[in-house]
Amino acid sequence: MGLLNVIKKHLTMQYVGVIVHETSCVVKIKKVKNAQTIHEEEKQFTIPSKEKLSKEVIVFLQSLQEEVEQTYIALFLNSHGQGVVPSCAKFAYEKFHIEYDHVKVICIDRKYSIYASNIDIRWAEKIFSETGLDFIFSPFLMLDNLRKHESRREGIVLHMLTSHNSITIMIFDKETLLYGTFINIAKEEDLLNTDFTEEIIDEDDTFDEIDLDMELEESDEIAEILENATIDTEVKSSAQDENDTIKLKLFGQDLRLVKYFDASLREFYENDLYKSDFVTYVKIYDTTSLNEDIVHYLKEQLLVDISIRKINIEDELIALIEQETGRA
């Protein structure tokens, strides 16, 4: 153990994970000293909009920073302008029509990369300008971290992270990334009508324009699939006769999740940009207590094994901070 880690072990370390939703903000705090957790707390705040933290949130975060010198603040990035590319090379971004200079790229294991638009990064820095941010974590990074702690399975595996208003999907063949997508499911219109290039820019901003043509094209294709999609909500019940059926009671966000999942899978299978093969296993990291009917429907449609692991997204965010600061 290095000298720095020895010193850190005896200092009080405070990890603060923040998740910003449309009109609310969740803050998770964990304090550690002598390798022991001495305090954990989770608070929820109301905010005016996703574009501005309330004064109450800012004052609370500043009080945490004043209380403990070694405080690390991290944001869970749940905005549209992000994704994954099955390579770390700049030319791969050109293939997917993403302007490399307009995104922040992190290479993972020299095999694939996670990106976020400069617009989203500047949005995050702007709303945390009074407190500062130590880390911005993509849901793809969280999902990738979760899957790496699972036993490796043969075949094509789809990993899905559900959160308050989004789903994140990554499809792997062993350690080779084949496909990934992030979708906000808070409102069905979000994907169909959002102009990603104008998101969070106001008149006083001087942000560079960003070309997310690939995301727009993919969104348009998924939107077209959704417009033509009909969810067959009658499935066979194993507990009844073969002629008996049960109707899935899917409404609102549950129904949108199923539709977006179907559309994303079809995009993976049908778009020539992806080296697709049939998914043989699905692993869901569930933070929202999925409706059992959703799982039933997916099993009936995909005819593959589905495993669900319940997680707390705030705890996973804290785990990422600990990992990055060398404590994990």
GROMACS .gro file of C-alpha atoms in nm:
model
  328
    1MET     CA    1   0.000   0.000   0.000
    2GLY     CA    2   0.144   0.339  -0.101
    3LEU     CA    3   0.206   0.620   0.147
    4LEU     CA    4  -0.082   0.823   0.002
    5ASN     CA    5  -0.324   0.535   0.053
    6VAL     CA    6  -0.198   0.488   0.410
    7ILE     CA    7  -0.266   0.856   0.482
    8LYS     CA    8  -0.608   0.840   0.316
    9LYS     CA    9  -0.698   0.539   0.528
   10HIS     CA   10  -0.668   0.747   0.845
   11LEU     CA   11  -0.833   1.062   0.712
   12THR     CA   12  -1.205   1.120   0.709
   13MET     CA   13  -1.315   1.080   0.348
   14GLN     CA   14  -1.657   1.194   0.231
   15TYR     CA   15  -1.816   1.071  -0.090
   16VAL     CA   16  -2.115   1.257  -0.231
   17GLY     CA   17  -2.316   1.117  -0.521
   18VAL     CA   18  -2.570   1.342  -0.695
   19ILE     CA   19  -2.845   1.245  -0.938
   20VAL     CA   20  -3.037   1.529  -1.102
   21HIS     CA   21  -3.384   1.456  -1.238
   22GLU     CA   22  -3.630   1.689  -1.411
   23THR     CA   23  -3.763   1.850  -1.092
   24SER     CA   24  -3.578   1.671  -0.813
   25CYS     CA   25  -3.225   1.600  -0.698
   26VAL     CA   26  -3.104   1.303  -0.492
   27VAL     CA   27  -2.786   1.335  -0.283
   28LYS     CA   28  -2.618   1.033  -0.123
   29ILE     CA   29  -2.342   1.087   0.137
   30LYS     CA   30  -2.097   0.834   0.275
   31LYS     CA   31  -1.825   0.918   0.531
   32VAL     CA   32  -1.534   0.681   0.589
   33LYS     CA   33  -1.255   0.688   0.848
   34ASN     CA   34  -0.999   0.419   0.933
   35ALA     CA   35  -1.153   0.202   0.661
   36GLN     CA   36  -1.488   0.209   0.843
   37THR     CA   37  -1.812   0.374   0.733
   38ILE     CA   38  -1.900   0.624   1.004
   39HIS     CA   39  -2.203   0.790   0.843
   40GLU     CA   40  -2.442   0.738   0.553
   41GLU     CA   41  -2.730   0.960   0.452
   42GLU     CA   42  -2.957   1.017   0.154
   43LYS     CA   43  -3.156   1.334   0.093
   44GLN     CA   44  -3.396   1.440  -0.181
   45PHE     CA   45  -3.452   1.800  -0.288
   46THR     CA   46  -3.698   1.977  -0.514
   47ILE     CA   47  -3.531   2.185  -0.786
   48PRO     CA   48  -3.675   2.442  -1.032
   49SER     CA   49  -3.564   2.241  -1.336
   50LYS     CA   50  -3.282   2.023  -1.458
   51GLU     CA   51  -3.102   2.338  -1.569
   52LYS     CA   52  -3.059   2.485  -1.221
   53LEU     CA   53  -2.997   2.346  -0.875
   54SER     CA   54  -3.197   2.501  -0.595
   55LYS     CA   55  -3.020   2.721  -0.341
   56GLU     CA   56  -3.098   2.458  -0.081
   57VAL     CA   57  -2.897   2.195  -0.271
   58ILE     CA   58  -2.600   2.429  -0.322
   59VAL     CA   59  -2.592   2.534   0.045
   60PHE     CA   60  -2.615   2.169   0.154
   61LEU     CA   61  -2.326   2.061  -0.069
   62GLN     CA   62  -2.114   2.356   0.044
   63SER     CA   63  -2.178   2.267   0.408
   64LEU     CA   64  -2.054   1.914   0.340
   65GLN     CA   65  -1.738   2.052   0.181
   66GLU     CA   66  -1.676   2.282   0.478
   67GLU     CA   67  -1.730   1.999   0.724
   68VAL     CA   68  -1.488   1.750   0.563
   69GLU     CA   69  -1.187   1.867   0.366
   70GLN     CA   70  -1.153   1.542   0.171
   71THR     CA   71  -1.495   1.559   0.003
   72TYR     CA   72  -1.553   1.421  -0.346
   73ILE     CA   73  -1.867   1.513  -0.540
   74ALA     CA   74  -1.979   1.305  -0.838
   75LEU     CA   75  -2.271   1.345  -1.079
   76PHE     CA   76  -2.458   1.059  -1.245
   77LEU     CA   77  -2.498   1.182  -1.603
   78ASN     CA   78  -2.847   1.100  -1.731
   79SER     CA   79  -2.870   1.322  -2.038
   80HIS     CA   80  -2.921   1.239  -2.406
   81GLY     CA   81  -2.587   1.333  -2.560
   82GLN     CA   82  -2.387   1.025  -2.464
   83GLY     CA   83  -2.317   0.678  -2.590
   84VAL     CA   84  -2.063   0.405  -2.655
   85VAL     CA   85  -1.852   0.315  -2.958
   86PRO     CA   86  -1.701  -0.034  -3.006
   87SER     CA   87  -1.351   0.111  -3.048
   88CYS     CA   88  -1.124   0.378  -2.902
   89ALA     CA   89  -0.998   0.496  -3.241
   90LYS     CA   90  -1.092   0.839  -3.374
   91PHE     CA   91  -1.185   0.695  -3.715
   92ALA     CA   92  -1.445   0.473  -3.549
   93TYR     CA   93  -1.630   0.786  -3.440
   94GLU     CA   94  -1.632   0.902  -3.801
   95LYS     CA   95  -1.795   0.572  -3.896
   96PHE     CA   96  -2.076   0.645  -3.652
   97HIS     CA   97  -2.097   1.010  -3.771
   98ILE     CA   98  -1.991   1.151  -3.435
   99GLU     CA   99  -1.750   1.446  -3.439
  100TYR     CA  100  -1.468   1.335  -3.213
  101ASP     CA  101  -1.363   1.688  -3.121
  102HIS     CA  102  -1.711   1.767  -2.989
  103VAL     CA  103  -1.730   1.488  -2.734
  104LYS     CA  104  -1.538   1.382  -2.425
  105VAL     CA  105  -1.409   1.028  -2.476
  106ILE     CA  106  -1.293   0.771  -2.221
  107CYS     CA  107  -1.131   0.453  -2.354
  108ILE     CA  108  -1.218   0.136  -2.163
  109ASP     CA  109  -0.962  -0.146  -2.157
  110ARG     CA  110  -0.832  -0.028  -2.497
  111LYS     CA  111  -1.133  -0.202  -2.653
  112TYR     CA  112  -1.429   0.035  -2.656
  113SER     CA  113  -1.509   0.387  -2.548
  114ILE     CA  114  -1.772   0.588  -2.366
  115TYR     CA  115  -1.845   0.943  -2.477
  116ALA     CA  116  -2.047   1.242  -2.364
  117SER     CA  117  -2.108   1.560  -2.557
  118ASN     CA  118  -1.918   1.874  -2.465
  119ILE     CA  119  -2.259   2.036  -2.422
  120ASP     CA  120  -2.356   1.789  -2.149
  121ILE     CA  121  -2.021   1.823  -1.975
  122ARG     CA  122  -2.053   2.203  -1.974
  123TRP     CA  123  -2.410   2.177  -1.851
  124ALA     CA  124  -2.286   1.973  -1.555
  125GLU     CA  125  -2.003   2.215  -1.482
  126LYS     CA  126  -2.243   2.507  -1.509
  127ILE     CA  127  -2.504   2.386  -1.260
  128PHE     CA  128  -2.230   2.285  -1.015
  129SER     CA  129  -2.025   2.602  -1.065
  130GLU     CA  130  -2.070   2.707  -0.700
  131THR     CA  131  -1.954   2.375  -0.556
  132GLY     CA  132  -1.738   2.219  -0.824
  133LEU     CA  133  -1.750   1.861  -0.949
  134ASP     CA  134  -1.482   1.598  -0.900
  135PHE     CA  135  -1.635   1.330  -1.122
  136ILE     CA  136  -1.902   1.292  -1.389
  137PHE     CA  137  -2.003   0.928  -1.427
  138SER     CA  138  -2.183   0.794  -1.731
  139PRO     CA  139  -2.448   0.524  -1.680
  140PHE     CA  140  -2.245   0.322  -1.931
  141LEU     CA  141  -1.950   0.330  -1.692
  142MET     CA  142  -2.174   0.215  -1.407
  143LEU     CA  143  -2.325  -0.064  -1.617
  144ASP     CA  144  -1.981  -0.172  -1.739
  145ASN     CA  145  -1.856  -0.181  -1.381
  146LEU     CA  146  -2.154  -0.390  -1.272
  147ARG     CA  147  -2.118  -0.645  -1.552
  148LYS     CA  148  -1.745  -0.691  -1.484
  149HIS     CA  149  -1.833  -0.823  -1.139
  150GLU     CA  150  -2.059  -1.090  -1.289
  151SER     CA  151  -1.950  -1.439  -1.390
  152ARG     CA  152  -1.867  -1.446  -1.760
  153ARG     CA  153  -2.123  -1.622  -1.979
  154GLU     CA  154  -2.083  -1.765  -2.326
  155GLY     CA  155  -2.279  -1.617  -2.614
  156ILE     CA  156  -2.422  -1.272  -2.671
  157VAL     CA  157  -2.523  -1.108  -2.344
  158LEU     CA  158  -2.743  -0.801  -2.312
  159HIS     CA  159  -2.687  -0.597  -1.996
  160MET     CA  160  -2.951  -0.340  -1.901
  161LEU     CA  161  -2.947  -0.080  -1.624
  162THR     CA  162  -3.283   0.067  -1.527
  163SER     CA  163  -3.302   0.393  -1.337
  164HIS     CA  164  -3.563   0.649  -1.236
  165ASN     CA  165  -3.634   0.765  -1.591
  166SER     CA  166  -3.392   0.588  -1.823
  167ILE     CA  167  -3.256   0.259  -1.947
  168THR     CA  168  -2.897   0.191  -2.048
  169ILE     CA  169  -2.820  -0.109  -2.266
  170MET     CA  170  -2.486  -0.267  -2.356
  171ILE     CA  171  -2.454  -0.588  -2.559
  172PHE     CA  172  -2.133  -0.790  -2.536
  173ASP     CA  173  -1.981  -1.099  -2.691
  174LYS     CA  174  -1.748  -1.190  -2.404
  175GLU     CA  175  -1.541  -0.868  -2.372
  176THR     CA  176  -1.625  -0.732  -2.717
  177LEU     CA  177  -1.880  -0.452  -2.716
  178LEU     CA  178  -2.134  -0.491  -2.996
  179TYR     CA  179  -2.396  -0.227  -2.918
  180GLY     CA  180  -2.500   0.030  -2.661
  181THR     CA  181  -2.774   0.286  -2.615
  182PHE     CA  182  -2.906   0.526  -2.351
  183ILE     CA  183  -3.275   0.620  -2.359
  184ASN     CA  184  -3.476   0.858  -2.144
  185ILE     CA  185  -3.815   0.696  -2.088
  186ALA     CA  186  -3.968   0.966  -1.869
  187LYS     CA  187  -4.184   1.069  -2.162
  188GLU     CA  188  -4.237   0.889  -2.489
  189GLU     CA  189  -4.208   1.219  -2.675
  190ASP     CA  190  -3.853   1.275  -2.546
  191LEU     CA  191  -3.689   1.052  -2.804
  192LEU     CA  192  -3.929   1.138  -3.083
  193ASN     CA  193  -3.919   1.516  -3.060
  194THR     CA  194  -3.603   1.624  -2.876
  195ASP     CA  195  -3.352   1.834  -3.067
  196PHE     CA  196  -3.028   1.712  -2.910
  197THR     CA  197  -2.813   1.989  -3.059
  198GLU     CA  198  -3.014   2.263  -2.888
  199GLU     CA  199  -3.044   2.096  -2.550
  200ILE     CA  200  -2.960   2.322  -2.250
  201ILE     CA  201  -2.822   2.608  -2.460
  202ASP     CA  202  -2.954   2.953  -2.379
  203GLU     CA  203  -2.887   3.290  -2.539
  204ASP     CA  204  -2.585   3.373  -2.324
  205ASP     CA  205  -2.404   3.043  -2.387
  206THR     CA  206  -2.117   3.028  -2.632
  207PHE     CA  207  -2.086   2.652  -2.654
  208ASP     CA  208  -1.948   2.503  -2.972
  209GLU     CA  209  -2.205   2.333  -3.189
  210ILE     CA  210  -2.199   1.958  -3.172
  211ASP     CA  211  -2.272   1.715  -3.451
  212LEU     CA  212  -2.460   1.418  -3.310
  213ASP     CA  213  -2.594   1.304  -3.646
  214MET     CA  214  -2.547   0.942  -3.556
  215GLU     CA  215  -2.757   0.979  -3.242
  216LEU     CA  216  -3.022   1.167  -3.434
  217GLU     CA  217  -3.027   0.908  -3.710
  218GLU     CA  218  -3.046   0.625  -3.460
  219SER     CA  219  -3.318   0.808  -3.268
  220ASP     CA  220  -3.515   0.859  -3.589
  221GLU     CA  221  -3.485   0.491  -3.673
  222ILE     CA  222  -3.596   0.386  -3.326
  223ALA     CA  223  -3.877   0.641  -3.342
  224GLU     CA  224  -3.995   0.490  -3.671
  225ILE     CA  225  -3.989   0.145  -3.514
  226LEU     CA  226  -4.188   0.274  -3.218
  227GLU     CA  227  -4.449   0.439  -3.437
  228ASN     CA  228  -4.512   0.109  -3.613
  229ALA     CA  229  -4.474  -0.109  -3.306
  230THR     CA  230  -4.759  -0.295  -3.145
  231ILE     CA  231  -4.690  -0.471  -2.821
  232ASP     CA  232  -4.858  -0.808  -2.802
  233THR     CA  233  -4.963  -0.806  -2.441
  234GLU     CA  234  -5.118  -1.150  -2.444
  235VAL     CA  235  -4.879  -1.424  -2.340
  236LYS     CA  236  -4.918  -1.784  -2.241
  237SER     CA  237  -4.940  -1.857  -1.871
  238SER     CA  238  -4.746  -2.166  -1.769
  239ALA     CA  239  -4.983  -2.213  -1.478
  240GLN     CA  240  -5.289  -2.241  -1.702
  241ASP     CA  241  -5.405  -2.442  -2.000
  242GLU     CA  242  -5.235  -2.368  -2.332
  243ASN     CA  243  -5.543  -2.185  -2.457
  244ASP     CA  244  -5.557  -1.955  -2.157
  245THR     CA  245  -5.380  -1.620  -2.173
  246ILE     CA  246  -5.308  -1.338  -1.935
  247LYS     CA  247  -5.306  -0.976  -2.032
  248LEU     CA  248  -5.004  -0.776  -1.930
  249LYS     CA  249  -5.100  -0.472  -1.731
  250LEU     CA  250  -4.845  -0.234  -1.872
  251PHE     CA  251  -4.912   0.137  -1.863
  252GLY     CA  252  -4.716   0.460  -1.879
  253GLN     CA  253  -4.345   0.422  -1.811
  254ASP     CA  254  -4.362   0.040  -1.795
  255LEU     CA  255  -4.506   0.026  -2.144
  256ARG     CA  256  -4.252   0.278  -2.272
  257LEU     CA  257  -3.969   0.070  -2.127
  258VAL     CA  258  -4.088  -0.239  -2.315
  259LYS     CA  259  -4.135  -0.047  -2.640
  260TYR     CA  260  -3.790   0.113  -2.621
  261PHE     CA  261  -3.630  -0.219  -2.531
  262ASP     CA  262  -3.795  -0.383  -2.834
  263ALA     CA  263  -3.694  -0.094  -3.059
  264SER     CA  264  -3.334  -0.097  -2.938
  265LEU     CA  265  -3.303  -0.471  -2.994
  266ARG     CA  266  -3.441  -0.439  -3.345
  267GLU     CA  267  -3.196  -0.156  -3.410
  268PHE     CA  268  -2.911  -0.385  -3.303
  269TYR     CA  269  -3.031  -0.668  -3.526
  270GLU     CA  270  -3.120  -0.463  -3.834
  271ASN     CA  271  -2.863  -0.180  -3.853
  272ASP     CA  272  -2.560  -0.280  -4.062
  273LEU     CA  273  -2.333  -0.065  -3.845
  274TYR     CA  274  -2.346  -0.332  -3.576
  275LYS     CA  275  -2.199  -0.682  -3.583
  276SER     CA  276  -2.515  -0.841  -3.455
  277ASP     CA  277  -2.602  -1.193  -3.352
  278PHE     CA  278  -2.888  -1.330  -3.148
  279VAL     CA  279  -2.889  -1.238  -2.781
  280THR     CA  280  -2.867  -1.553  -2.568
  281TYR     CA  281  -2.890  -1.408  -2.218
  282VAL     CA  282  -3.021  -1.089  -2.055
  283LYS     CA  283  -2.894  -0.945  -1.727
  284ILE     CA  284  -3.099  -0.661  -1.577
  285TYR     CA  285  -2.966  -0.438  -1.301
  286ASP     CA  286  -3.288  -0.307  -1.156
  287THR     CA  287  -3.311   0.009  -0.947
  288THR     CA  288  -3.684   0.064  -0.992
  289SER     CA  289  -3.857  -0.262  -0.885
  290LEU     CA  290  -3.956  -0.371  -1.233
  291ASN     CA  291  -4.313  -0.475  -1.294
  292GLU     CA  292  -4.321  -0.858  -1.300
  293ASP     CA  293  -4.526  -0.840  -1.619
  294ILE     CA  294  -4.234  -0.669  -1.794
  295VAL     CA  295  -4.001  -0.956  -1.708
  296HIS     CA  296  -4.267  -1.208  -1.813
  297TYR     CA  297  -4.314  -1.032  -2.144
  298LEU     CA  298  -3.941  -1.012  -2.218
  299LYS     CA  299  -3.894  -1.381  -2.142
  300GLU     CA  300  -4.181  -1.474  -2.372
  301GLN     CA  301  -4.059  -1.250  -2.654
  302LEU     CA  302  -3.686  -1.328  -2.640
  303LEU     CA  303  -3.706  -1.694  -2.537
  304VAL     CA  304  -3.385  -1.655  -2.337
  305ASP     CA  305  -3.288  -1.668  -1.972
  306ILE     CA  306  -3.328  -1.338  -1.789
  307SER     CA  307  -3.160  -1.267  -1.459
  308ILE     CA  308  -3.242  -0.966  -1.241
  309ARG     CA  309  -3.018  -0.815  -0.978
  310LYS     CA  310  -3.164  -0.551  -0.750
  311ILE     CA  311  -2.928  -0.260  -0.693
  312ASN     CA  312  -2.932   0.084  -0.538
  313ILE     CA  313  -2.811   0.332  -0.797
  314GLU     CA  314  -2.696   0.583  -0.534
  315ASP     CA  315  -2.482   0.314  -0.367
  316GLU     CA  316  -2.332   0.218  -0.703
  317LEU     CA  317  -2.249   0.583  -0.767
  318ILE     CA  318  -2.067   0.603  -0.433
  319ALA     CA  319  -1.881   0.281  -0.521
  320LEU     CA  320  -1.754   0.443  -0.841
  321ILE     CA  321  -1.619   0.741  -0.645
  322GLU     CA  322  -1.442   0.507  -0.403
  323GLN     CA  323  -1.298   0.315  -0.694
  324GLU     CA  324  -1.168   0.631  -0.862
  325THR     CA  325  -1.016   0.768  -0.542
  326GLY     CA  326  -0.835   0.444  -0.470
  327ARG     CA  327  -1.034   0.326  -0.170
  328ALA     CA  328  -1.220   0.035  -0.334
   0.00000   0.00000   0.00000
